CSV table of C-alpha atoms in Angstrom, one decimal:
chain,number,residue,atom,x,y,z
A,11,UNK,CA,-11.9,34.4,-9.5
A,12,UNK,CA,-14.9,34.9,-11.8
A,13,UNK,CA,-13.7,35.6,-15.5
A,14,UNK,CA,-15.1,33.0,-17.9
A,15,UNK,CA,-12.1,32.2,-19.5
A,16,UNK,CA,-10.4,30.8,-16.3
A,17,UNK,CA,-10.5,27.6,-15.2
A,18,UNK,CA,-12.5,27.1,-11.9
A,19,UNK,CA,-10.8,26.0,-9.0
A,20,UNK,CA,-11.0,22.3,-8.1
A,21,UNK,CA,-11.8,20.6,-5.1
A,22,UNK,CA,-8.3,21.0,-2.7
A,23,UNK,CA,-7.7,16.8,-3.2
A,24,UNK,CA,-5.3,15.9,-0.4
A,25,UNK,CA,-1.8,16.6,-0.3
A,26,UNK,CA,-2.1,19.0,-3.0
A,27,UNK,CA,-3.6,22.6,-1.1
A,28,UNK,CA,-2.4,24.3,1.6
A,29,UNK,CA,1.2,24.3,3.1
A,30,UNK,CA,2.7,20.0,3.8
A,31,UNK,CA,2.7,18.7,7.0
A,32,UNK,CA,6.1,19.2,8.7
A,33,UNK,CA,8.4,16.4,8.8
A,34,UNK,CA,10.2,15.6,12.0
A,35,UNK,CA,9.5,17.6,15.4
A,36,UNK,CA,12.3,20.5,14.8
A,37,UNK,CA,12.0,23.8,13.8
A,38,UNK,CA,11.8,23.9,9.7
A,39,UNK,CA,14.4,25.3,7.4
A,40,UNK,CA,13.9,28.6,5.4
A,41,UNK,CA,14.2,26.6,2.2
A,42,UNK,CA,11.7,23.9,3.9
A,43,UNK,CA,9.1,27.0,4.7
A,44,UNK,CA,9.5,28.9,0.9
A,45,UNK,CA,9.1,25.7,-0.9
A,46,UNK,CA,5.7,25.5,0.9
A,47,UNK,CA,4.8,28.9,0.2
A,48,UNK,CA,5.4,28.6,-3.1
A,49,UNK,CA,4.0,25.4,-4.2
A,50,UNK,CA,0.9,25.5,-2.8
A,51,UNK,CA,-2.4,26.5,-4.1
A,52,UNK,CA,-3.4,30.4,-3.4
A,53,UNK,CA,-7.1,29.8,-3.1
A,54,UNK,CA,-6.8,27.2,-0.7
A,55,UNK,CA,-3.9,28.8,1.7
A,56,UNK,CA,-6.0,29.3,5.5
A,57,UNK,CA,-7.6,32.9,6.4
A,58,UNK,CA,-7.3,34.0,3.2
A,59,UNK,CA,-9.4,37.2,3.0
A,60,UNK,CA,-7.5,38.5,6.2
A,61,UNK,CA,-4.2,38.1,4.3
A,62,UNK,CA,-5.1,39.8,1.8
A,63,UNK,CA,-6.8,43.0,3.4
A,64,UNK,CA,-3.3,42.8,5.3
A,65,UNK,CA,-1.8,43.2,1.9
A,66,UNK,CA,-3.7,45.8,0.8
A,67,UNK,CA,-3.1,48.5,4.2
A,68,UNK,CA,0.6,47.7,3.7
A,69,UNK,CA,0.4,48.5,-0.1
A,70,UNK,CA,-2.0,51.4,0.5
A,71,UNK,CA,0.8,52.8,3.6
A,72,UNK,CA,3.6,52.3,1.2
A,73,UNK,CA,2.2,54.0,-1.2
A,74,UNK,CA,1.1,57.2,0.6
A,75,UNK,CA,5.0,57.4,1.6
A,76,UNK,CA,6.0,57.0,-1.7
A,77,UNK,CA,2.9,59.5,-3.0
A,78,UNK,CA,4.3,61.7,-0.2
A,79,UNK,CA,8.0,61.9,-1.1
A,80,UNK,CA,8.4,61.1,-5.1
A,81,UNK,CA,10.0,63.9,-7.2
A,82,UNK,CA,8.1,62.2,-10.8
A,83,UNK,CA,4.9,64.6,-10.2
A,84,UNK,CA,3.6,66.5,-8.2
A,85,UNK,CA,1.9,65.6,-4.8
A,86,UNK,CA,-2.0,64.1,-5.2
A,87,UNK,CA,-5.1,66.6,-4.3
A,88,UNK,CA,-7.8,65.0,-2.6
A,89,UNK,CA,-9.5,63.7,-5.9
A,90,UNK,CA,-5.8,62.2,-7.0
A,91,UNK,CA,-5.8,60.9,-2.9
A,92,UNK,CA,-9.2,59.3,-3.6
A,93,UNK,CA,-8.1,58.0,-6.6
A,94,UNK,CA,-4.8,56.0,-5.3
A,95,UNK,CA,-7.3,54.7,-2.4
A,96,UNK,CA,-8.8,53.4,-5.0
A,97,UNK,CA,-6.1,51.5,-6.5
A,98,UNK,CA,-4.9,50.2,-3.8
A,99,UNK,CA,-8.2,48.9,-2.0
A,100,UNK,CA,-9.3,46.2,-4.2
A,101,UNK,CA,-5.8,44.1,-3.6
A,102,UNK,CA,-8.2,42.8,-0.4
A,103,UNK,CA,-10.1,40.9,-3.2
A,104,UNK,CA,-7.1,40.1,-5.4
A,105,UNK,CA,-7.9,36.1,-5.1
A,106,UNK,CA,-11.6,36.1,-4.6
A,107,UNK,CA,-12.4,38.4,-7.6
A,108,UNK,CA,-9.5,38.6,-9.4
A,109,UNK,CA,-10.9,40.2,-12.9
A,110,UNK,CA,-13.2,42.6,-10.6
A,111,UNK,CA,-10.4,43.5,-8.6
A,112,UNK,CA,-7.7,44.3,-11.6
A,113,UNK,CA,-10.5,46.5,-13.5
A,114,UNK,CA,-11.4,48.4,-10.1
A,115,UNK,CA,-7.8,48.9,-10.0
A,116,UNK,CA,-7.1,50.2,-13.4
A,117,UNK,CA,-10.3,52.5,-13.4
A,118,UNK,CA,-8.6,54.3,-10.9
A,119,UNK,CA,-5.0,54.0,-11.9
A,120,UNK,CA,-5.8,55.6,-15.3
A,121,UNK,CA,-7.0,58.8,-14.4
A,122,UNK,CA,-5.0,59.1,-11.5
A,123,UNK,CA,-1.9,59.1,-14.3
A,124,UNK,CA,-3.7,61.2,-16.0
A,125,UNK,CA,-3.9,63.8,-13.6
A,126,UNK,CA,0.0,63.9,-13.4
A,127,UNK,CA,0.0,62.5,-9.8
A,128,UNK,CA,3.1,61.0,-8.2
A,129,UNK,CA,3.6,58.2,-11.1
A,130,UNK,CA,5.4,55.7,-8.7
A,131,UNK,CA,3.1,55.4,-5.8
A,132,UNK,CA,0.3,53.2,-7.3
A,133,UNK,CA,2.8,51.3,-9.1
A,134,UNK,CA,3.6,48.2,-6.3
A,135,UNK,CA,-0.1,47.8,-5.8
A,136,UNK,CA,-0.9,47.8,-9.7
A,137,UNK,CA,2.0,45.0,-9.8
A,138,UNK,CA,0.7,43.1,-7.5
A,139,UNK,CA,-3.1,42.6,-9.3
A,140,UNK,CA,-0.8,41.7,-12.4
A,141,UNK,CA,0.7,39.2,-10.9
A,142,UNK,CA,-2.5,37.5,-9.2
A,143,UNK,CA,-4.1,37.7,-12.4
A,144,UNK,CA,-1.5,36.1,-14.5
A,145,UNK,CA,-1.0,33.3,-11.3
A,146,UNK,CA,-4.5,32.6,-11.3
A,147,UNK,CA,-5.2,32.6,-15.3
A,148,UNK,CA,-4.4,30.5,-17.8
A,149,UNK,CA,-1.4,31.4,-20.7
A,150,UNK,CA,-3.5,32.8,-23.2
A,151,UNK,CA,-5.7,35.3,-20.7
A,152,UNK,CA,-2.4,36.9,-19.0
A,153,UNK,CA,-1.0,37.4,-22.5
A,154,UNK,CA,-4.2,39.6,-23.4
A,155,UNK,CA,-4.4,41.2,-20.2
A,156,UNK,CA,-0.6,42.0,-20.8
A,157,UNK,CA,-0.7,43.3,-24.3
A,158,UNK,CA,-3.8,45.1,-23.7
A,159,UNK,CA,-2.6,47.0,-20.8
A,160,UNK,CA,0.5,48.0,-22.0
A,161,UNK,CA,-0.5,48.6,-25.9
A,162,UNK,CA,-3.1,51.3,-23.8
A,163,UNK,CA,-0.4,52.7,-21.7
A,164,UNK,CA,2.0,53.3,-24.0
A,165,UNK,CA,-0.4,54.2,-26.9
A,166,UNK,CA,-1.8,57.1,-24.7
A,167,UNK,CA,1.9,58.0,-23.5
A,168,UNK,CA,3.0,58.0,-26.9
A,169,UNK,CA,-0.4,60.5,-27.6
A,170,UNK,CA,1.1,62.3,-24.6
A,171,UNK,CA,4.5,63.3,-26.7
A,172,UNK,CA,7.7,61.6,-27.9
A,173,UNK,CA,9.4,61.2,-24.3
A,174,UNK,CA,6.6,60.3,-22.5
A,175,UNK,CA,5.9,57.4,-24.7
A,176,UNK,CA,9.3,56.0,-24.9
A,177,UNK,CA,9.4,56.5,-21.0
A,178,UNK,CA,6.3,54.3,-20.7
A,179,UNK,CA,8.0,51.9,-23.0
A,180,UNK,CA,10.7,51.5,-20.7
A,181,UNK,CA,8.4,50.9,-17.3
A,182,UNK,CA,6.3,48.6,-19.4
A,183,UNK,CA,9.2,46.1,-18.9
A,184,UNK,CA,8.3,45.5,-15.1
A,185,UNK,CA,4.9,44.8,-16.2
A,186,UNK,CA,6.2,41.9,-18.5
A,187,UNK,CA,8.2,41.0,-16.0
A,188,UNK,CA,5.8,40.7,-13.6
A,189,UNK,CA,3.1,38.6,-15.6
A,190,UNK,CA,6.2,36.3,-17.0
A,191,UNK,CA,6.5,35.7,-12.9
A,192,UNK,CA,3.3,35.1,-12.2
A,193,UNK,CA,2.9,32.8,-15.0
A,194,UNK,CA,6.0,31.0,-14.2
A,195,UNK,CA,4.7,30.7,-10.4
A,196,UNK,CA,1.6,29.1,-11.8
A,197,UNK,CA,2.8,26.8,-13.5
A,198,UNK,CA,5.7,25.7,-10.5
A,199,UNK,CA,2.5,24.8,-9.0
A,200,UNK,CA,0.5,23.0,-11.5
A,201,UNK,CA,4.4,20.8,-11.4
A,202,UNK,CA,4.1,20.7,-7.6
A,203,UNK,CA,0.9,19.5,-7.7
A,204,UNK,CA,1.3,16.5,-10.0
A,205,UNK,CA,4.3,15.3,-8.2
A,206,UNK,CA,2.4,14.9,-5.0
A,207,UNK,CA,-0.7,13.5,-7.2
A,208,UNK,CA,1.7,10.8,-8.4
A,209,UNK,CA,2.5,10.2,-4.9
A,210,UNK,CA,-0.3,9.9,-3.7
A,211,UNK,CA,-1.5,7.5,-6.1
A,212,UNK,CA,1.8,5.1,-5.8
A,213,UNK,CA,1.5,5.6,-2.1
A,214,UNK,CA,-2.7,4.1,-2.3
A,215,UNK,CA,-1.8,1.0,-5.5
A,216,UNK,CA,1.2,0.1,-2.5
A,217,UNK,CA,-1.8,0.2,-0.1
A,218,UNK,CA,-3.9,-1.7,-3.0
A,219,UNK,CA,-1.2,-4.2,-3.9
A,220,UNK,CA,0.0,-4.9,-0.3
A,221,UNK,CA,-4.1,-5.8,0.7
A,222,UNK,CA,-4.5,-7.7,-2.6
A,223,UNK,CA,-1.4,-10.3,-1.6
A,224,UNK,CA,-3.1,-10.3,2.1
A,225,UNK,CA,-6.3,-11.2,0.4
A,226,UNK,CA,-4.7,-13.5,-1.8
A,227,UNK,CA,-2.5,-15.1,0.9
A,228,UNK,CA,-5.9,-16.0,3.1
A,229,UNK,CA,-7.2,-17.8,-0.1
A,230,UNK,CA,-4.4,-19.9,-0.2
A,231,UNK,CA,-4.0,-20.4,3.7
A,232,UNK,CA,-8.1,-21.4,3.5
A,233,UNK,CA,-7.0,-23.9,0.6
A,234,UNK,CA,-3.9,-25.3,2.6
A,235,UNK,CA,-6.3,-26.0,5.7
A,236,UNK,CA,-9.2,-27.4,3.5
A,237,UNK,CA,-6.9,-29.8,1.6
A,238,UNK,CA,-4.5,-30.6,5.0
A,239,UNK,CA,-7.6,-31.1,7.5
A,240,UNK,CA,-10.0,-32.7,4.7
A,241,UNK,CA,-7.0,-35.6,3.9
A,242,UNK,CA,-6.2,-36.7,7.1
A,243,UNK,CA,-9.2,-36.5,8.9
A,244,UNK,CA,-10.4,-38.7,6.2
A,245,UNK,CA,-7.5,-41.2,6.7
A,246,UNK,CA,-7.6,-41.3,10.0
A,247,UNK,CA,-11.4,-42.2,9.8
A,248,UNK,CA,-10.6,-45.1,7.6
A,249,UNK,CA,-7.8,-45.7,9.9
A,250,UNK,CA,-10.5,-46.2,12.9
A,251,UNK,CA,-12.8,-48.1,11.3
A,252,UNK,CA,-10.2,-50.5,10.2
A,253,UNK,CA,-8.6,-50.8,13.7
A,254,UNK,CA,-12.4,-51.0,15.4
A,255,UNK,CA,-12.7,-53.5,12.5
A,256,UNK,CA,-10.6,-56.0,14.0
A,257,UNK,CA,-11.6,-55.2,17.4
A,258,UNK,CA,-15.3,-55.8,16.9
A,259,UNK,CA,-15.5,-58.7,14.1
A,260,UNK,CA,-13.6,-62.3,16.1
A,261,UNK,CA,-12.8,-60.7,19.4
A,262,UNK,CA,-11.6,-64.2,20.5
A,263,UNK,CA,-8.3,-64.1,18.0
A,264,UNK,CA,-7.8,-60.5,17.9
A,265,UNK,CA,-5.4,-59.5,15.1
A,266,UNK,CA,-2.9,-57.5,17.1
A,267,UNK,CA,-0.5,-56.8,14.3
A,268,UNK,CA,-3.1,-55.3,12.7
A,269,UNK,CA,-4.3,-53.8,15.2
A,270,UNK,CA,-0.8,-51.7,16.1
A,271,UNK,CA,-0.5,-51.3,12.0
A,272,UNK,CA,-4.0,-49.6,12.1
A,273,UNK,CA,-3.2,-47.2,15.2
A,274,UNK,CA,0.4,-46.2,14.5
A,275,UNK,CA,-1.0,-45.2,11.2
A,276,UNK,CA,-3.2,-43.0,12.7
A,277,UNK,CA,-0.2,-41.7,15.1
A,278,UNK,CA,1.2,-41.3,12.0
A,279,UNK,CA,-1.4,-39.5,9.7
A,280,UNK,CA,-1.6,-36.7,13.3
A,281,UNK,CA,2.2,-36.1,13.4
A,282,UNK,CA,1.8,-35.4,10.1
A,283,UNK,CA,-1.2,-33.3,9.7
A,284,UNK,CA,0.6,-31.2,13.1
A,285,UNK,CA,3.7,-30.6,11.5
A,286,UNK,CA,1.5,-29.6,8.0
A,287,UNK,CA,-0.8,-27.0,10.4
A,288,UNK,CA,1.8,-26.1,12.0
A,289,UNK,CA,3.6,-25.2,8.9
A,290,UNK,CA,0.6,-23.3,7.3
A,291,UNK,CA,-0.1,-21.0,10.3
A,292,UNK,CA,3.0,-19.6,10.6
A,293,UNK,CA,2.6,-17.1,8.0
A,294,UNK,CA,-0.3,-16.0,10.8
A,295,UNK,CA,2.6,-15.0,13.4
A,296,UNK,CA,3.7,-11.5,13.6
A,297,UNK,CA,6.1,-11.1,11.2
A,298,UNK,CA,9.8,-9.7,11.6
A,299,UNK,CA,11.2,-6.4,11.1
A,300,UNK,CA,12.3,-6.2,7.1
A,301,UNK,CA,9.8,-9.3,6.2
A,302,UNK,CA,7.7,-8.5,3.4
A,303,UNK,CA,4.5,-9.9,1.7
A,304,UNK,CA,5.2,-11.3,-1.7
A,305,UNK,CA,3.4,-13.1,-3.9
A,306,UNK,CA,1.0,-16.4,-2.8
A,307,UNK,CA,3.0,-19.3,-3.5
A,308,UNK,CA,6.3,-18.2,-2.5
A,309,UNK,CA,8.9,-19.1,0.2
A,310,UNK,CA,10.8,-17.4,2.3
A,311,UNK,CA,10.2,-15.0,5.3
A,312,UNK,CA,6.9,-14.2,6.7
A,313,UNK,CA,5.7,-16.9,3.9
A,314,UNK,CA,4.5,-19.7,6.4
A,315,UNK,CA,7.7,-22.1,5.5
A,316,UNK,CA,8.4,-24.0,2.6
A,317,UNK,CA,6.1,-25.6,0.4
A,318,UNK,CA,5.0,-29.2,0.1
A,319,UNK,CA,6.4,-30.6,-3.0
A,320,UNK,CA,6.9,-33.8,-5.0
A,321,UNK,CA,9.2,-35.6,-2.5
A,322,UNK,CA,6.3,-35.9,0.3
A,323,UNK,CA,3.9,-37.9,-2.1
A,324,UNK,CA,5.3,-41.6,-1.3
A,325,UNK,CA,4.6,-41.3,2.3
A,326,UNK,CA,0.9,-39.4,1.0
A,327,UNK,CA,0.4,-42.5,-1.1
A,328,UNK,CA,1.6,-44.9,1.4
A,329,UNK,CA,-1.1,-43.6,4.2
A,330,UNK,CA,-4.1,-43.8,1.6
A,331,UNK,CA,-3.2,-47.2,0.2
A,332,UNK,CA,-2.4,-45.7,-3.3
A,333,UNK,CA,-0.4,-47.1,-6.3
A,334,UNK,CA,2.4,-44.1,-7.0
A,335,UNK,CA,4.1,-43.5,-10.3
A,336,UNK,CA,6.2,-40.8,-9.9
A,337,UNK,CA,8.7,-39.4,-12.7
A,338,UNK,CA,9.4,-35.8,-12.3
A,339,UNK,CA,12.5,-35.1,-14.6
A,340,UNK,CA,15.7,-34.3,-13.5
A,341,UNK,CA,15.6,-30.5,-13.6
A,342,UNK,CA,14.2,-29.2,-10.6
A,343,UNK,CA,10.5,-28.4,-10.6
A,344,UNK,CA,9.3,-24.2,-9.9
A,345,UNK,CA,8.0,-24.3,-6.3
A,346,UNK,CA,4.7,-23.5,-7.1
A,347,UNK,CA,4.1,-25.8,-9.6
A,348,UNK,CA,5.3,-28.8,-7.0
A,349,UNK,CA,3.0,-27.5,-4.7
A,350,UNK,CA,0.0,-27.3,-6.8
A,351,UNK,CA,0.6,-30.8,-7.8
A,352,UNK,CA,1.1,-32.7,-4.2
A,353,UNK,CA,-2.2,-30.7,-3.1
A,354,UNK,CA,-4.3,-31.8,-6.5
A,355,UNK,CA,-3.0,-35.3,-5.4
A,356,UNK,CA,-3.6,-34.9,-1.5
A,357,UNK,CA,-7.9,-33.7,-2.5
A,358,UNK,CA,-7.8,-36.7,-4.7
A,359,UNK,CA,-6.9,-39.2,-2.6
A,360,UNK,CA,-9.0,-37.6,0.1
A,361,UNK,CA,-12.3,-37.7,-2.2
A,362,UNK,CA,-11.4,-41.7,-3.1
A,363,UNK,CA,-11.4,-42.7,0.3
A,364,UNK,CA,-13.9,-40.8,1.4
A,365,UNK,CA,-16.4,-42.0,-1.8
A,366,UNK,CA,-14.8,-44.8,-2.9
A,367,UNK,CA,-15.3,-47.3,0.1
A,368,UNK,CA,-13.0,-48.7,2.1
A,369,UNK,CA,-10.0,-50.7,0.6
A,370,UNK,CA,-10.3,-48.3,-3.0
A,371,UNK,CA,-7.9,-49.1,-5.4
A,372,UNK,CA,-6.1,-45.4,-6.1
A,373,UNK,CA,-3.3,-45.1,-8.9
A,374,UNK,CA,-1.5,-41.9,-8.7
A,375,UNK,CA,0.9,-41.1,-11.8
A,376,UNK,CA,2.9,-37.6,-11.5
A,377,UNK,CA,5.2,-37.4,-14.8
A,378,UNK,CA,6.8,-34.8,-17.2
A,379,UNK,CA,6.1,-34.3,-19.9
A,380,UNK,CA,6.4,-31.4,-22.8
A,381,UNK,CA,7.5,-28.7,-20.4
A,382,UNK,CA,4.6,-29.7,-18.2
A,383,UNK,CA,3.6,-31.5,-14.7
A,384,UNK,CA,0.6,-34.4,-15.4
A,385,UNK,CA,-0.9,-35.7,-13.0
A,386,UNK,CA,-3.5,-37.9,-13.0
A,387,UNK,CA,-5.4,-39.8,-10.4
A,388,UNK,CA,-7.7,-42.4,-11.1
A,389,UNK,CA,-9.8,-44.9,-8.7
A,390,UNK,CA,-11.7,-48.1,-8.9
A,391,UNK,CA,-14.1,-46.9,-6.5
A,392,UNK,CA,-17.8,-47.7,-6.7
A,393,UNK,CA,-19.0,-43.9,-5.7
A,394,UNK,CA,-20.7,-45.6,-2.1
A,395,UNK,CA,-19.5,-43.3,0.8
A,396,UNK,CA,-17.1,-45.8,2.9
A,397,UNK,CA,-19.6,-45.9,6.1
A,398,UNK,CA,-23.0,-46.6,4.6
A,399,UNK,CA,-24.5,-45.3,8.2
A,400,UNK,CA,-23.1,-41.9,8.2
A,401,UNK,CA,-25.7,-39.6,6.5
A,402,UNK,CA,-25.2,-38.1,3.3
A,403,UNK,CA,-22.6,-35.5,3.3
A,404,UNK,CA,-23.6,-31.9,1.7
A,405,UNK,CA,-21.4,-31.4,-1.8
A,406,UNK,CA,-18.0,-29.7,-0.9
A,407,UNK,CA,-15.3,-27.6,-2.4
A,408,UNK,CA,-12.8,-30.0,-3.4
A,409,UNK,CA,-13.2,-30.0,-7.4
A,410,UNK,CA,-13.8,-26.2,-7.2
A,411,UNK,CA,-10.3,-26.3,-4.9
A,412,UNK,CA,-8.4,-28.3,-7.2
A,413,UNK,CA,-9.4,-26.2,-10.8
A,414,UNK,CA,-8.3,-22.9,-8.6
A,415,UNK,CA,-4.8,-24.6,-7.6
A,416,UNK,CA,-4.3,-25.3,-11.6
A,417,UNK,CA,-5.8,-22.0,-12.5
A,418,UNK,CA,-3.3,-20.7,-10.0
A,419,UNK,CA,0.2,-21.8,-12.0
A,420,UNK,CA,-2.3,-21.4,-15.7
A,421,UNK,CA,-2.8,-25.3,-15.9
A,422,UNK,CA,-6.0,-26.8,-16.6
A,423,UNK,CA,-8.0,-29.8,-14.5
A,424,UNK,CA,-10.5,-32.3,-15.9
A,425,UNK,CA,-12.4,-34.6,-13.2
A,426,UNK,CA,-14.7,-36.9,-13.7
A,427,UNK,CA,-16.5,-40.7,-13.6
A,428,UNK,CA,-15.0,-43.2,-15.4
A,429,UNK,CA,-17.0,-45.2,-17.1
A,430,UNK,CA,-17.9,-48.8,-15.5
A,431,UNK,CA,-17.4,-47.0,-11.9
A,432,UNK,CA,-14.8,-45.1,-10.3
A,433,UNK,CA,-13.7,-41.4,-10.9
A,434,UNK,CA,-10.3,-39.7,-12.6
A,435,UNK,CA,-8.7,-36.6,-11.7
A,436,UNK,CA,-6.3,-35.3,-14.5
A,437,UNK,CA,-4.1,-32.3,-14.2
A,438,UNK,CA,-1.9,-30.6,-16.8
A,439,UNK,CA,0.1,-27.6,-15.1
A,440,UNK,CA,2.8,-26.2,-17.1
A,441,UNK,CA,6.6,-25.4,-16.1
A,442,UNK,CA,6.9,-22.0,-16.5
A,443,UNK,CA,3.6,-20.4,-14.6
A,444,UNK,CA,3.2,-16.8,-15.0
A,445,UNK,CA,0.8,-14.7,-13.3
A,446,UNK,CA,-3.1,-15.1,-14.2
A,447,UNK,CA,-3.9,-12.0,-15.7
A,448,UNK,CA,-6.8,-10.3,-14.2
């Protein structure tokens, strides 16, 4: 359409133009196929021009029979024949050129009135541009176009004589009618469309949300694997040089105590660390029909298995050599917060004996206090990587690691050297985490 005051049609967004897919592979319900023809938008419905012309050679036949066989005045001569042609062909544009259309229309509809030409026959296609104009047009424009064609009509009627006024009076209702419809129609549409608009958007933050856990859930798989394979391949390394140690240093009274101590360690440090992997990769595996992603940090199905927690520190501390304090309360701790704890302790430990030399002193002390988890980890070490040989190795992510695990329950993380030598990891995380906002 092409008036000014009419909004411009927008770009057909998805979902929202044209007839719906059909659901199922059946043959659709009437109500099914008339809900689609109603709600969707008219200037985006397929071979739209065609439709239209169609409209108009069935309006224009139906009205030569009515022009032909109505007793409210008298048959049309060739002028009044011109002039119903005329009223009746620009329904081909009805959507395309709506306001062109409707005044084509009416130029020829008045005088063909006037001319005391079979009143009925023009009247269906006349009805028709009314309705387009007031489906297509905003409130305030079909109102004028309605007052202004009928205050016309029935002004000139009422010029006319008495009756003939009154009578135009009377008709004028279909014309009310028929705007109020179209108007009605629109705005069934404008409803239609919103409802699918709000679908569609709840349908793509789904998509949004479900990818955001996914992304989410890798970050903390990549943290579980950094922390797992970081601690016990460091152990295990101290492990072997302790037990090539004793092999190498008085080979003529090897220690063979400390020997089997040194190796069943390491047996024990893989079991471990296998049963840990193991654990963390699960969540990898094709999940089962119902499982659903939920937030990082949670158990249950399709969540990689339970999360490490408070109870597996002695047997942490006991592998590394470390002093444990451990007083968690007697209320049971959130998951989460557990979990961010035992891997804070895990990096520690693995950045002592890795820096500190062989032998560190480590003191671990996990306690509550004031609604909240402290932990703090402190060594003695002297900052001298624990084979002088190996070359320097490039700085790593375990800090970093360790402030995102207490960002991740809305704790806080200090580390740094102690003064006089050594280094101290402290960790506040409170009890009841709630989500980071973003």
């Amino acid at each position: 359409m092409d008036t000014a005051d009419a909004p411009p049609p927008a770009p057909p967004a998805p979902g929202t133009t044209g007839p719906r897919p059909k659901s199922g592979c059946g043959p659709r319900r009437p109500g099914e196929w008339l809900a689609d023809v109603l709600g969707r938008d008219p200037l985006a419905v397929p071979r739209l021009r065609r439709n239209d012309a169609v409209l108009a050679a069935v309006a224009g036949a139906f009205a030569v029979g009515l022009a032909a066989f109505a007793k409210d005045g008298r048959q049309p001569d060739p002028i009044g024949w011109l002039l119903l042609t005329g009223a009746v062909l620009p329904l081909a544009w009805r959507r395309t050129h709506t306001f062109p259309a409707m005044l084509a229309g009416m130029a020829c509809v008045a005088p063909y009135h006037a001319m005391d030409n079979a009143h009925v026959a023009p009247m269906p296609a006349t009805l028709i541009l009314l309705y387009t104009v007031a489906s297509l047009s905003r409130p305030r424009t079909t109102a004028v176009v309605g007052v202004g064609i009928v205050g016309v009509a029935v002004g000139v009627m009422f010029a006319v004589g008495m009756h003939q006024g009154i009578e135009a009076l009377r008709t004028s209702g279909w014309i009310v009618a028929v705007l109020f419809l179209g108007s009605e129609m629109r705005v069934h549409r404008r409803y239609i469309a919103s409802v699918i608009a709000r679908a569609e958007h709840a349908e793509r933050t789904r998509e949004q949300e479900a990818a955001r856990r996914v992304a989410e859930e890798r970050i903390r798989i990549a943290r579980d694997l950094h922390d797992l394979l970081a601690h016990s391949i460091t152990v295990i390394g101290v492990q072997t040089s302790v037990a090539s140690h004793v092999l190498t240093v008085d080979p003529d009274r090897l220690d063979r105590a400390a020997l089997a101590r040194a190796l069943e360690d390491i047996a024990d440090t893989c079991r471990t660390a296998r049963g840990e992997l193991r654990t963390t990769l699960t969540v990898l595996r094709t999940d089962p029909p119902g499982d659903t992603v939920g937030p990082p940090g949670a158990g249950g199905p399709g969540r990689g298995g339970p999360l490490p927690d408070l109870a597996a520190l002695p047997g942490l501390a006991a592998a590394s050599g470390a002093a444990l304090t451990l007083c968690p309360g007697d209320d049971r701790l959130p998951p989460a917060v557990a979990a961010a704890a035992y891997r804070i302790v895990q990096e520690s430990l693995t950045n002592a004996v890795r820096h500190g030399g062989t032998g560190v002193r480590v003191d671990v002390a996990v306690e509550r206090r004031d609604d909240a988890l402290h932990v703090v980890v402190t060594d003695e070490g002297d900052g001298a990587p624990h084979d002088p040989a190996a070359p320097a190795a490039p700085p790593g992510f375990g800090i970093a690691g360790m402030r995102e695990r207490a960002r991740s329950v809305r704790g806080t993380l200090s580390a740094e050297p102690r003064p006089g030598g050594g280094f101290r990891v402290a960790a506040v995380l409170p009890l009841q985490p709630t989500e980071t906002p973003e």
